[in-house]
Amino acid sequence: MQGLPLVDRFGRVATDLRVSLTDRCNLRCTYCMPAEGLDWMPRDDQLTDDEVVRLIGVAVGELGVREVRFTGGEPLVRRGLVDIVRRVRALDPGVEMSVTTNGLGLDRTAAALAEAGLDRVNVSLDTVRPDTFAEITRRDRFDDVVAGLEAAEAAGLGPIKVNAVLLRGVNDDQAPELLGWCVDRGYQLRFIEQMPLDAQHGWSRDRMVTADEIFERLAAQFALAPASEPRGSAPAELFTVDGGPATVGVIASVTRPFCGDCDRTRLTADGQIRNCLFAREESDLRTALRTGADDGELAERWLKAMWGKAAGHGIDDPSFLQPDRPMSAIGG
Ligand code: SAM
Ligand code: SF4
């Protein structure tokens, strides 16, 4: 690293970069998007592959970023994904690189992604019942996700993590079933509390399934014990399942926020830096990039954007306002 780390005024250092490659998606999860989809970002606003790689190069080369996670929207719908992965790997052989995906199409691309230098995948799957899957995602594609998971494993993109969101009255009674399924296959399951980031503004604290409830439901069927590895900046509280080695994570983003340990910085598909999922402001790197800024200037803008990061997301403050962009346009 040549320049300064991405430090904020509370002393946190961001080393984990989430890159959204598109706001488009081929599913319509009810906690994320409306059935009809959204007004997608105009193509010209979206960073080109070259621009994405250039900005990641600044983050990794000048600003101390050590982990790059591609997300969206659905990152696998971005045509240039494999090439972007290959070029980032060439920039830095040591950077940890992963993709968060709904798994659709992973059966066709897992081998190419692994060959290009991707380390791991996180696959989102909230249920192992095809009918519940169709109810949550509004698409009948459960088998395709399973095929994607299997291909990722065969390609060596493990350890595979599975992300799940529980919705009251829809799949909250299925948590143990999902955990058993993941344990049988060697996937590391992590439950995420539902956050107020859906485009429809349908989130409500009363209906959200809390981390404590999730733990209780799992503990009714499995012996859970705190895992010994330190949590550090990782958001998941980890538990061993039935004595291990399998583990399950619970990410209590709302009820036990981990903002004090946050090490994230985010780049949206249209080239805006966000210092938090819940930030109300963004810093425009795309215009600077397109008007000839050099790497040093881009790095400086990035540093300034992170310096202003708030202490916490403030979901519990009476003055809390959901960000203008939904999760699918920020990059989850
Ligand atoms: N499409 C990809 C996927 O689903 O994995 C990547 C983007 S998606 C926005 C990233 C993660 O955010 C997924 O695991 C999804 O379940 C989660 N997510 C979406 N909306 C959420 C919400 N309102 N609260 C909590 N997690 C959410
Ligand atoms: Fe698409 Fe992921 Fe949002 Fe589901 S959670 S609609 S798969 S972006």
Short mmCIF file of C-alpha atoms and ligand atoms in Angstrom, two decimals:
data_model
loop_
_atom_site.label_atom_id
_atom_site.label_comp_id
_atom_site.label_asym_id
_atom_site.label_seq_id
_atom_site.Cartn_x
_atom_site.Cartn_y
_atom_site.Cartn_z
CA MET A 1 0.00 0.00 0.00
CA GLN A 2 1.30 3.44 -0.89
CA GLY A 3 -1.12 5.98 0.53
CA LEU A 4 -3.17 6.36 3.69
CA PRO A 5 -5.72 3.90 5.10
CA LEU A 6 -9.43 4.71 4.91
CA VAL A 7 -9.79 5.92 8.47
CA ASP A 8 -12.78 7.81 9.88
CA ARG A 9 -12.98 10.32 12.72
CA PHE A 10 -13.87 7.54 15.18
CA GLY A 11 -10.68 5.66 14.33
CA ARG A 12 -12.27 2.85 12.34
CA VAL A 13 -10.29 1.70 9.31
CA ALA A 14 -12.11 0.41 6.23
CA THR A 15 -10.34 -2.51 4.56
CA ASP A 16 -13.39 -4.34 3.17
CA LEU A 17 -14.80 -2.96 -0.09
CA ARG A 18 -18.29 -3.88 -1.33
CA VAL A 19 -18.63 -3.21 -5.05
CA SER A 20 -22.09 -3.15 -6.57
CA LEU A 21 -21.87 -4.12 -10.22
CA THR A 22 -25.50 -3.54 -11.17
CA ASP A 23 -28.82 -2.59 -9.60
CA ARG A 24 -30.66 -5.12 -11.78
CA CYS A 25 -31.82 -8.49 -10.58
CA ASN A 26 -33.57 -11.61 -11.85
CA LEU A 27 -35.41 -12.25 -8.56
CA ARG A 28 -37.86 -10.00 -6.73
CA CYS A 29 -37.40 -10.86 -3.06
CA THR A 30 -40.26 -9.26 -1.19
CA TYR A 31 -37.96 -7.77 1.48
CA CYS A 32 -35.85 -6.11 -1.22
CA MET A 33 -37.82 -5.14 -4.34
CA PRO A 34 -41.39 -4.62 -5.51
CA ALA A 35 -42.91 -7.25 -7.84
CA GLU A 36 -42.60 -5.00 -10.87
CA GLY A 37 -38.90 -4.28 -10.26
CA LEU A 38 -37.47 -0.78 -10.16
CA ASP A 39 -36.44 1.94 -12.60
CA TRP A 40 -33.00 0.57 -13.41
CA MET A 41 -29.99 2.82 -13.53
CA PRO A 42 -29.35 4.28 -17.01
CA ARG A 43 -26.53 2.36 -18.73
CA ASP A 44 -24.44 5.48 -19.20
CA ASP A 45 -24.48 6.14 -15.48
CA GLN A 46 -23.10 2.71 -14.73
CA LEU A 47 -19.32 2.42 -14.45
CA THR A 48 -17.71 0.51 -17.31
CA ASP A 49 -15.62 -2.57 -16.55
CA ASP A 50 -12.46 -0.48 -17.02
CA GLU A 51 -13.75 2.14 -14.58
CA VAL A 52 -14.68 -0.46 -11.97
CA VAL A 53 -11.24 -2.06 -12.18
CA ARG A 54 -9.53 1.33 -12.03
CA LEU A 55 -11.38 2.31 -8.83
CA ILE A 56 -10.74 -1.05 -7.21
CA GLY A 57 -7.08 -0.54 -8.13
CA VAL A 58 -7.10 2.77 -6.24
CA ALA A 59 -8.71 1.13 -3.19
CA VAL A 60 -6.32 -1.82 -3.15
CA GLY A 61 -3.18 0.00 -4.31
CA GLU A 62 -3.50 3.29 -2.42
CA LEU A 63 -5.99 2.89 0.38
CA GLY A 64 -5.27 -0.39 2.11
CA VAL A 65 -8.34 -2.35 1.01
CA ARG A 66 -7.71 -6.09 1.55
CA GLU A 67 -11.07 -7.61 0.74
CA VAL A 68 -13.29 -7.03 -2.30
CA ARG A 69 -16.84 -8.38 -2.45
CA PHE A 70 -18.92 -8.04 -5.60
CA THR A 71 -22.63 -7.60 -5.10
CA GLY A 72 -25.66 -5.79 -6.48
CA GLY A 73 -28.50 -6.15 -7.53
CA GLU A 74 -27.43 -9.49 -8.89
CA PRO A 75 -23.72 -9.42 -9.79
CA LEU A 76 -23.96 -12.51 -12.02
CA VAL A 77 -26.16 -10.59 -14.48
CA ARG A 78 -23.22 -8.30 -15.17
CA ARG A 79 -21.63 -9.62 -18.34
CA GLY A 80 -18.10 -8.49 -17.52
CA LEU A 81 -17.96 -10.15 -14.08
CA VAL A 82 -15.45 -12.90 -14.90
CA ASP A 83 -13.17 -10.44 -16.65
CA ILE A 84 -13.40 -7.94 -13.78
CA VAL A 85 -12.46 -10.71 -11.32
CA ARG A 86 -9.50 -11.71 -13.49
CA ARG A 87 -8.24 -8.13 -13.73
CA VAL A 88 -8.56 -7.48 -10.01
CA ARG A 89 -6.70 -10.70 -9.28
CA ALA A 90 -3.92 -9.53 -11.60
CA LEU A 91 -3.76 -6.22 -9.69
CA ASP A 92 -3.21 -7.96 -6.40
CA PRO A 93 -2.72 -11.71 -5.91
CA GLY A 94 -3.34 -11.40 -2.15
CA VAL A 95 -6.62 -9.54 -2.01
CA GLU A 96 -9.54 -11.67 -0.77
CA MET A 97 -12.24 -11.67 -3.44
CA SER A 98 -15.79 -12.98 -3.20
CA VAL A 99 -19.25 -12.57 -4.74
CA THR A 100 -22.61 -12.29 -2.99
CA THR A 101 -25.19 -13.79 -5.33
CA ASN A 102 -28.66 -15.26 -5.44
CA GLY A 103 -27.04 -18.24 -7.18
CA LEU A 104 -28.99 -18.09 -10.45
CA GLY A 105 -26.57 -18.87 -13.29
CA LEU A 106 -23.79 -19.85 -10.92
CA ASP A 107 -23.93 -23.37 -12.34
CA ARG A 108 -22.70 -21.92 -15.63
CA THR A 109 -20.12 -19.44 -14.30
CA ALA A 110 -18.66 -20.95 -11.10
CA ALA A 111 -15.76 -22.70 -12.85
CA ALA A 112 -14.85 -19.60 -14.87
CA LEU A 113 -15.01 -17.41 -11.76
CA ALA A 114 -12.74 -19.77 -9.84
CA GLU A 115 -10.31 -19.94 -12.75
CA ALA A 116 -10.28 -16.12 -12.94
CA GLY A 117 -9.18 -15.95 -9.31
CA LEU A 118 -12.34 -15.63 -7.22
CA ASP A 119 -11.90 -17.05 -3.70
CA ARG A 120 -15.43 -17.61 -2.41
CA VAL A 121 -19.14 -17.11 -2.90
CA ASN A 122 -21.94 -16.14 -0.54
CA VAL A 123 -25.25 -17.46 -1.80
CA SER A 124 -28.53 -16.06 -0.54
CA LEU A 125 -31.15 -18.69 0.22
CA ASP A 126 -33.97 -18.17 2.71
CA THR A 127 -35.72 -21.55 2.54
CA VAL A 128 -35.29 -25.07 1.19
CA ARG A 129 -38.95 -25.42 0.27
CA PRO A 130 -39.59 -24.62 -3.40
CA ASP A 131 -43.04 -23.16 -2.66
CA THR A 132 -41.73 -20.83 0.05
CA PHE A 133 -38.83 -19.91 -2.23
CA ALA A 134 -41.32 -18.87 -4.93
CA GLU A 135 -43.37 -16.92 -2.38
CA ILE A 136 -40.35 -14.95 -1.15
CA THR A 137 -38.52 -14.38 -4.45
CA ARG A 138 -41.62 -14.31 -6.69
CA ARG A 139 -39.82 -16.71 -9.04
CA ASP A 140 -39.92 -20.51 -9.18
CA ARG A 141 -36.14 -21.01 -9.28
CA PHE A 142 -35.21 -23.01 -6.18
CA ASP A 143 -33.61 -25.85 -8.16
CA ASP A 144 -31.41 -23.39 -10.05
CA VAL A 145 -30.01 -22.03 -6.81
CA VAL A 146 -29.21 -25.55 -5.61
CA ALA A 147 -27.46 -26.25 -8.93
CA GLY A 148 -25.49 -23.03 -8.45
CA LEU A 149 -24.43 -24.01 -4.94
CA GLU A 150 -23.29 -27.43 -6.13
CA ALA A 151 -21.31 -25.94 -9.01
CA ALA A 152 -19.64 -23.43 -6.69
CA GLU A 153 -18.56 -26.22 -4.40
CA ALA A 154 -17.28 -28.33 -7.31
CA ALA A 155 -15.30 -25.33 -8.56
CA GLY A 156 -13.60 -24.91 -5.17
CA LEU A 157 -15.30 -21.62 -4.28
CA GLY A 158 -15.64 -22.61 -0.65
CA PRO A 159 -16.12 -22.43 2.21
CA ILE A 160 -19.58 -21.59 0.90
CA LYS A 161 -21.62 -19.21 2.99
CA VAL A 162 -25.40 -19.06 2.76
CA ASN A 163 -27.21 -15.86 3.77
CA ALA A 164 -30.81 -16.05 4.93
CA VAL A 165 -33.45 -13.53 5.96
CA LEU A 166 -36.43 -14.68 8.02
CA LEU A 167 -39.86 -13.16 7.48
CA ARG A 168 -42.56 -13.52 10.09
CA GLY A 169 -45.33 -15.85 9.00
CA VAL A 170 -43.46 -16.84 5.82
CA ASN A 171 -40.28 -18.77 6.69
CA ASP A 172 -39.54 -17.95 10.34
CA ASP A 173 -40.58 -21.48 11.34
CA GLN A 174 -38.11 -22.96 8.83
CA ALA A 175 -34.85 -21.80 10.42
CA PRO A 176 -33.88 -25.22 11.88
CA GLU A 177 -34.78 -26.97 8.61
CA LEU A 178 -32.54 -24.58 6.63
CA LEU A 179 -29.71 -25.04 9.13
CA GLY A 180 -29.95 -28.84 8.96
CA TRP A 181 -29.86 -28.69 5.16
CA CYS A 182 -26.77 -26.44 5.17
CA VAL A 183 -24.95 -28.48 7.82
CA ASP A 184 -25.52 -31.67 5.79
CA ARG A 185 -23.87 -30.02 2.78
CA GLY A 186 -21.06 -28.24 4.64
CA TYR A 187 -22.39 -24.73 3.92
CA GLN A 188 -21.96 -22.04 6.58
CA LEU A 189 -25.38 -20.54 7.21
CA ARG A 190 -25.80 -16.97 8.49
CA PHE A 191 -29.11 -15.39 9.34
CA ILE A 192 -29.39 -11.63 8.81
CA GLU A 193 -31.96 -9.52 10.60
CA GLN A 194 -34.23 -7.81 8.11
CA MET A 195 -33.22 -4.17 7.70
CA PRO A 196 -35.17 -1.07 6.59
CA LEU A 197 -33.65 -1.01 3.12
CA ASP A 198 -36.45 -2.31 0.90
CA ALA A 199 -37.60 -0.15 -1.99
CA GLN A 200 -41.22 -0.37 -0.87
CA HIS A 201 -40.48 0.88 2.68
CA GLY A 202 -42.37 -2.12 4.05
CA TRP A 203 -40.01 -2.86 6.98
CA SER A 204 -41.38 -2.59 10.47
CA ARG A 205 -39.53 -3.19 13.68
CA ASP A 206 -42.51 -5.04 15.19
CA ARG A 207 -42.63 -7.59 12.41
CA MET A 208 -38.89 -8.09 12.08
CA VAL A 209 -37.66 -11.48 13.33
CA THR A 210 -34.97 -10.63 15.89
CA ALA A 211 -31.62 -12.35 16.40
CA ASP A 212 -32.79 -13.54 19.82
CA GLU A 213 -35.83 -15.20 18.27
CA ILE A 214 -33.69 -16.83 15.60
CA PHE A 215 -31.34 -18.17 18.25
CA GLU A 216 -34.24 -19.54 20.29
CA ARG A 217 -35.76 -21.32 17.32
CA LEU A 218 -32.43 -22.92 16.40
CA ALA A 219 -31.56 -23.80 19.99
CA ALA A 220 -34.82 -25.75 20.24
CA GLN A 221 -33.40 -28.28 17.77
CA PHE A 222 -29.61 -27.92 17.89
CA ALA A 223 -27.02 -27.57 20.64
CA LEU A 224 -25.49 -24.14 20.04
CA ALA A 225 -22.36 -22.87 21.80
CA PRO A 226 -20.44 -19.64 21.15
CA ALA A 227 -17.69 -20.39 18.64
CA SER A 228 -14.24 -19.71 19.97
CA GLU A 229 -12.90 -17.72 17.03
CA PRO A 230 -12.91 -13.99 17.82
CA ARG A 231 -15.65 -12.00 16.15
CA GLY A 232 -13.44 -8.99 15.29
CA SER A 233 -15.08 -6.83 12.65
CA ALA A 234 -17.14 -9.77 11.31
CA PRO A 235 -20.80 -8.95 11.86
CA ALA A 236 -21.97 -12.52 12.55
CA GLU A 237 -22.17 -13.90 16.07
CA LEU A 238 -20.98 -17.45 15.45
CA PHE A 239 -22.13 -20.63 17.21
CA THR A 240 -20.99 -24.19 16.84
CA VAL A 241 -23.79 -26.60 15.92
CA ASP A 242 -24.08 -29.86 17.90
CA GLY A 243 -20.45 -29.64 19.06
CA GLY A 244 -19.06 -28.53 15.65
CA PRO A 245 -17.25 -28.31 13.39
CA ALA A 246 -20.37 -26.87 11.69
CA THR A 247 -21.21 -23.30 12.69
CA VAL A 248 -24.14 -20.95 12.26
CA GLY A 249 -24.01 -17.17 12.33
CA VAL A 250 -26.61 -14.65 13.41
CA ILE A 251 -26.17 -11.09 12.19
CA ALA A 252 -28.05 -8.77 14.54
CA SER A 253 -27.65 -5.64 12.44
CA VAL A 254 -30.67 -3.99 14.01
CA THR A 255 -30.94 -5.26 17.58
CA ARG A 256 -27.19 -5.45 18.34
CA PRO A 257 -25.50 -3.12 15.86
CA PHE A 258 -21.80 -3.63 15.24
CA CYS A 259 -21.14 -0.19 13.77
CA GLY A 260 -18.28 0.43 16.24
CA ASP A 261 -16.28 -2.35 14.57
CA CYS A 262 -17.32 -1.63 10.98
CA ASP A 263 -14.54 -1.97 8.40
CA ARG A 264 -16.63 -1.46 5.22
CA THR A 265 -16.56 0.99 2.38
CA ARG A 266 -18.94 0.78 -0.58
CA LEU A 267 -18.83 1.62 -4.26
CA THR A 268 -22.14 1.75 -6.11
CA ALA A 269 -22.58 0.65 -9.71
CA ASP A 270 -22.74 4.32 -10.75
CA GLY A 271 -19.48 5.21 -9.05
CA GLN A 272 -20.61 6.72 -5.76
CA ILE A 273 -18.76 6.05 -2.52
CA ARG A 274 -20.99 5.28 0.44
CA ASN A 275 -19.40 5.10 3.85
CA CYS A 276 -22.35 3.11 5.26
CA LEU A 277 -25.36 1.12 3.99
CA PHE A 278 -27.51 3.68 5.80
CA ALA A 279 -25.61 6.82 4.74
CA ARG A 280 -27.77 9.69 3.51
CA GLU A 281 -24.94 11.12 1.44
CA GLU A 282 -22.66 9.77 -1.25
CA SER A 283 -19.43 10.99 -2.82
CA ASP A 284 -19.26 11.06 -6.57
CA LEU A 285 -16.13 9.41 -7.93
CA ARG A 286 -17.57 8.80 -11.38
CA THR A 287 -17.56 12.44 -12.43
CA ALA A 288 -14.03 12.90 -11.13
CA LEU A 289 -12.95 9.76 -12.96
CA ARG A 290 -14.58 10.83 -16.22
CA THR A 291 -13.12 14.33 -16.07
CA GLY A 292 -9.55 13.14 -15.83
CA ALA A 293 -8.76 12.85 -12.10
CA ASP A 294 -5.57 10.92 -11.43
CA ASP A 295 -5.37 8.06 -8.90
CA GLY A 296 -4.09 10.35 -6.15
CA GLU A 297 -7.06 12.66 -6.52
CA LEU A 298 -9.52 9.75 -6.53
CA ALA A 299 -7.87 8.36 -3.40
CA GLU A 300 -8.18 11.71 -1.70
CA ARG A 301 -11.89 11.93 -2.48
CA TRP A 302 -12.35 8.42 -1.11
CA LEU A 303 -10.48 9.30 2.10
CA LYS A 304 -12.65 12.39 2.57
CA ALA A 305 -15.83 10.36 2.02
CA MET A 306 -14.86 7.87 4.71
CA TRP A 307 -13.76 10.50 7.21
CA GLY A 308 -17.38 11.65 7.43
CA LYS A 309 -18.78 8.22 8.36
CA ALA A 310 -21.39 8.40 11.13
CA ALA A 311 -20.84 6.58 14.43
CA GLY A 312 -23.85 4.31 13.87
CA HIS A 313 -26.81 3.60 11.62
CA GLY A 314 -29.30 5.16 14.04
CA ILE A 315 -32.22 2.84 13.15
CA ASP A 316 -33.45 3.28 16.72
CA ASP A 317 -33.31 7.09 16.65
CA PRO A 318 -36.70 8.77 16.28
CA SER A 319 -35.13 10.88 13.52
CA PHE A 320 -33.99 7.82 11.50
CA LEU A 321 -34.64 8.13 7.78
CA GLN A 322 -34.24 5.23 5.40
CA PRO A 323 -31.64 6.00 2.69
CA ASP A 324 -33.00 7.17 -0.66
CA ARG A 325 -31.56 4.18 -2.47
CA PRO A 326 -32.79 0.68 -1.68
CA MET A 327 -30.42 -2.16 -0.82
CA SER A 328 -30.43 -3.47 -4.41
CA ALA A 329 -29.05 -0.15 -5.70
CA ILE A 330 -26.54 0.33 -2.90
CA GLY A 331 -25.11 -3.18 -2.91
CA GLY A 332 -25.91 -5.42 0.02
N1 SAM B 1 -28.65 -10.40 -5.33
C1 SAM B 1 -27.60 -10.84 -4.48
C2 SAM B 1 -28.13 -11.71 -3.36
O1 SAM B 1 -29.34 -11.72 -3.14
O2 SAM B 1 -27.30 -12.32 -2.68
C3 SAM B 1 -26.75 -9.73 -3.93
C4 SAM B 1 -27.44 -8.49 -3.48
S1 SAM B 1 -28.54 -8.69 -2.10
C5 SAM B 1 -29.10 -7.03 -1.89
C6 SAM B 1 -27.38 -8.99 -0.78
C7 SAM B 1 -27.95 -9.56 0.49
O3 SAM B 1 -28.81 -8.60 1.05
C8 SAM B 1 -28.76 -10.82 0.30
O4 SAM B 1 -28.25 -11.82 1.16
C9 SAM B 1 -30.15 -10.42 0.71
O5 SAM B 1 -30.85 -11.46 1.34
C10 SAM B 1 -29.88 -9.29 1.65
N2 SAM B 1 -30.98 -8.35 1.81
C11 SAM B 1 -31.72 -7.74 0.86
N3 SAM B 1 -32.64 -6.93 1.40
C12 SAM B 1 -32.49 -7.02 2.74
C13 SAM B 1 -33.12 -6.42 3.87
N4 SAM B 1 -34.13 -5.56 3.72
N5 SAM B 1 -32.67 -6.74 5.09
C14 SAM B 1 -31.65 -7.62 5.26
N6 SAM B 1 -31.00 -8.21 4.25
C15 SAM B 1 -31.41 -7.93 3.01
FE1 SF4 B 2 -32.34 -9.61 -6.06
FE2 SF4 B 2 -30.68 -10.09 -4.05
FE3 SF4 B 2 -32.64 -8.21 -3.81
FE4 SF4 B 2 -33.30 -10.81 -3.91
S1 SF4 B 2 -32.06 -9.79 -2.31
S2 SF4 B 2 -34.27 -9.12 -5.10
S3 SF4 B 2 -31.80 -11.64 -5.25
S4 SF4 B 2 -30.90 -8.13 -5.15
#
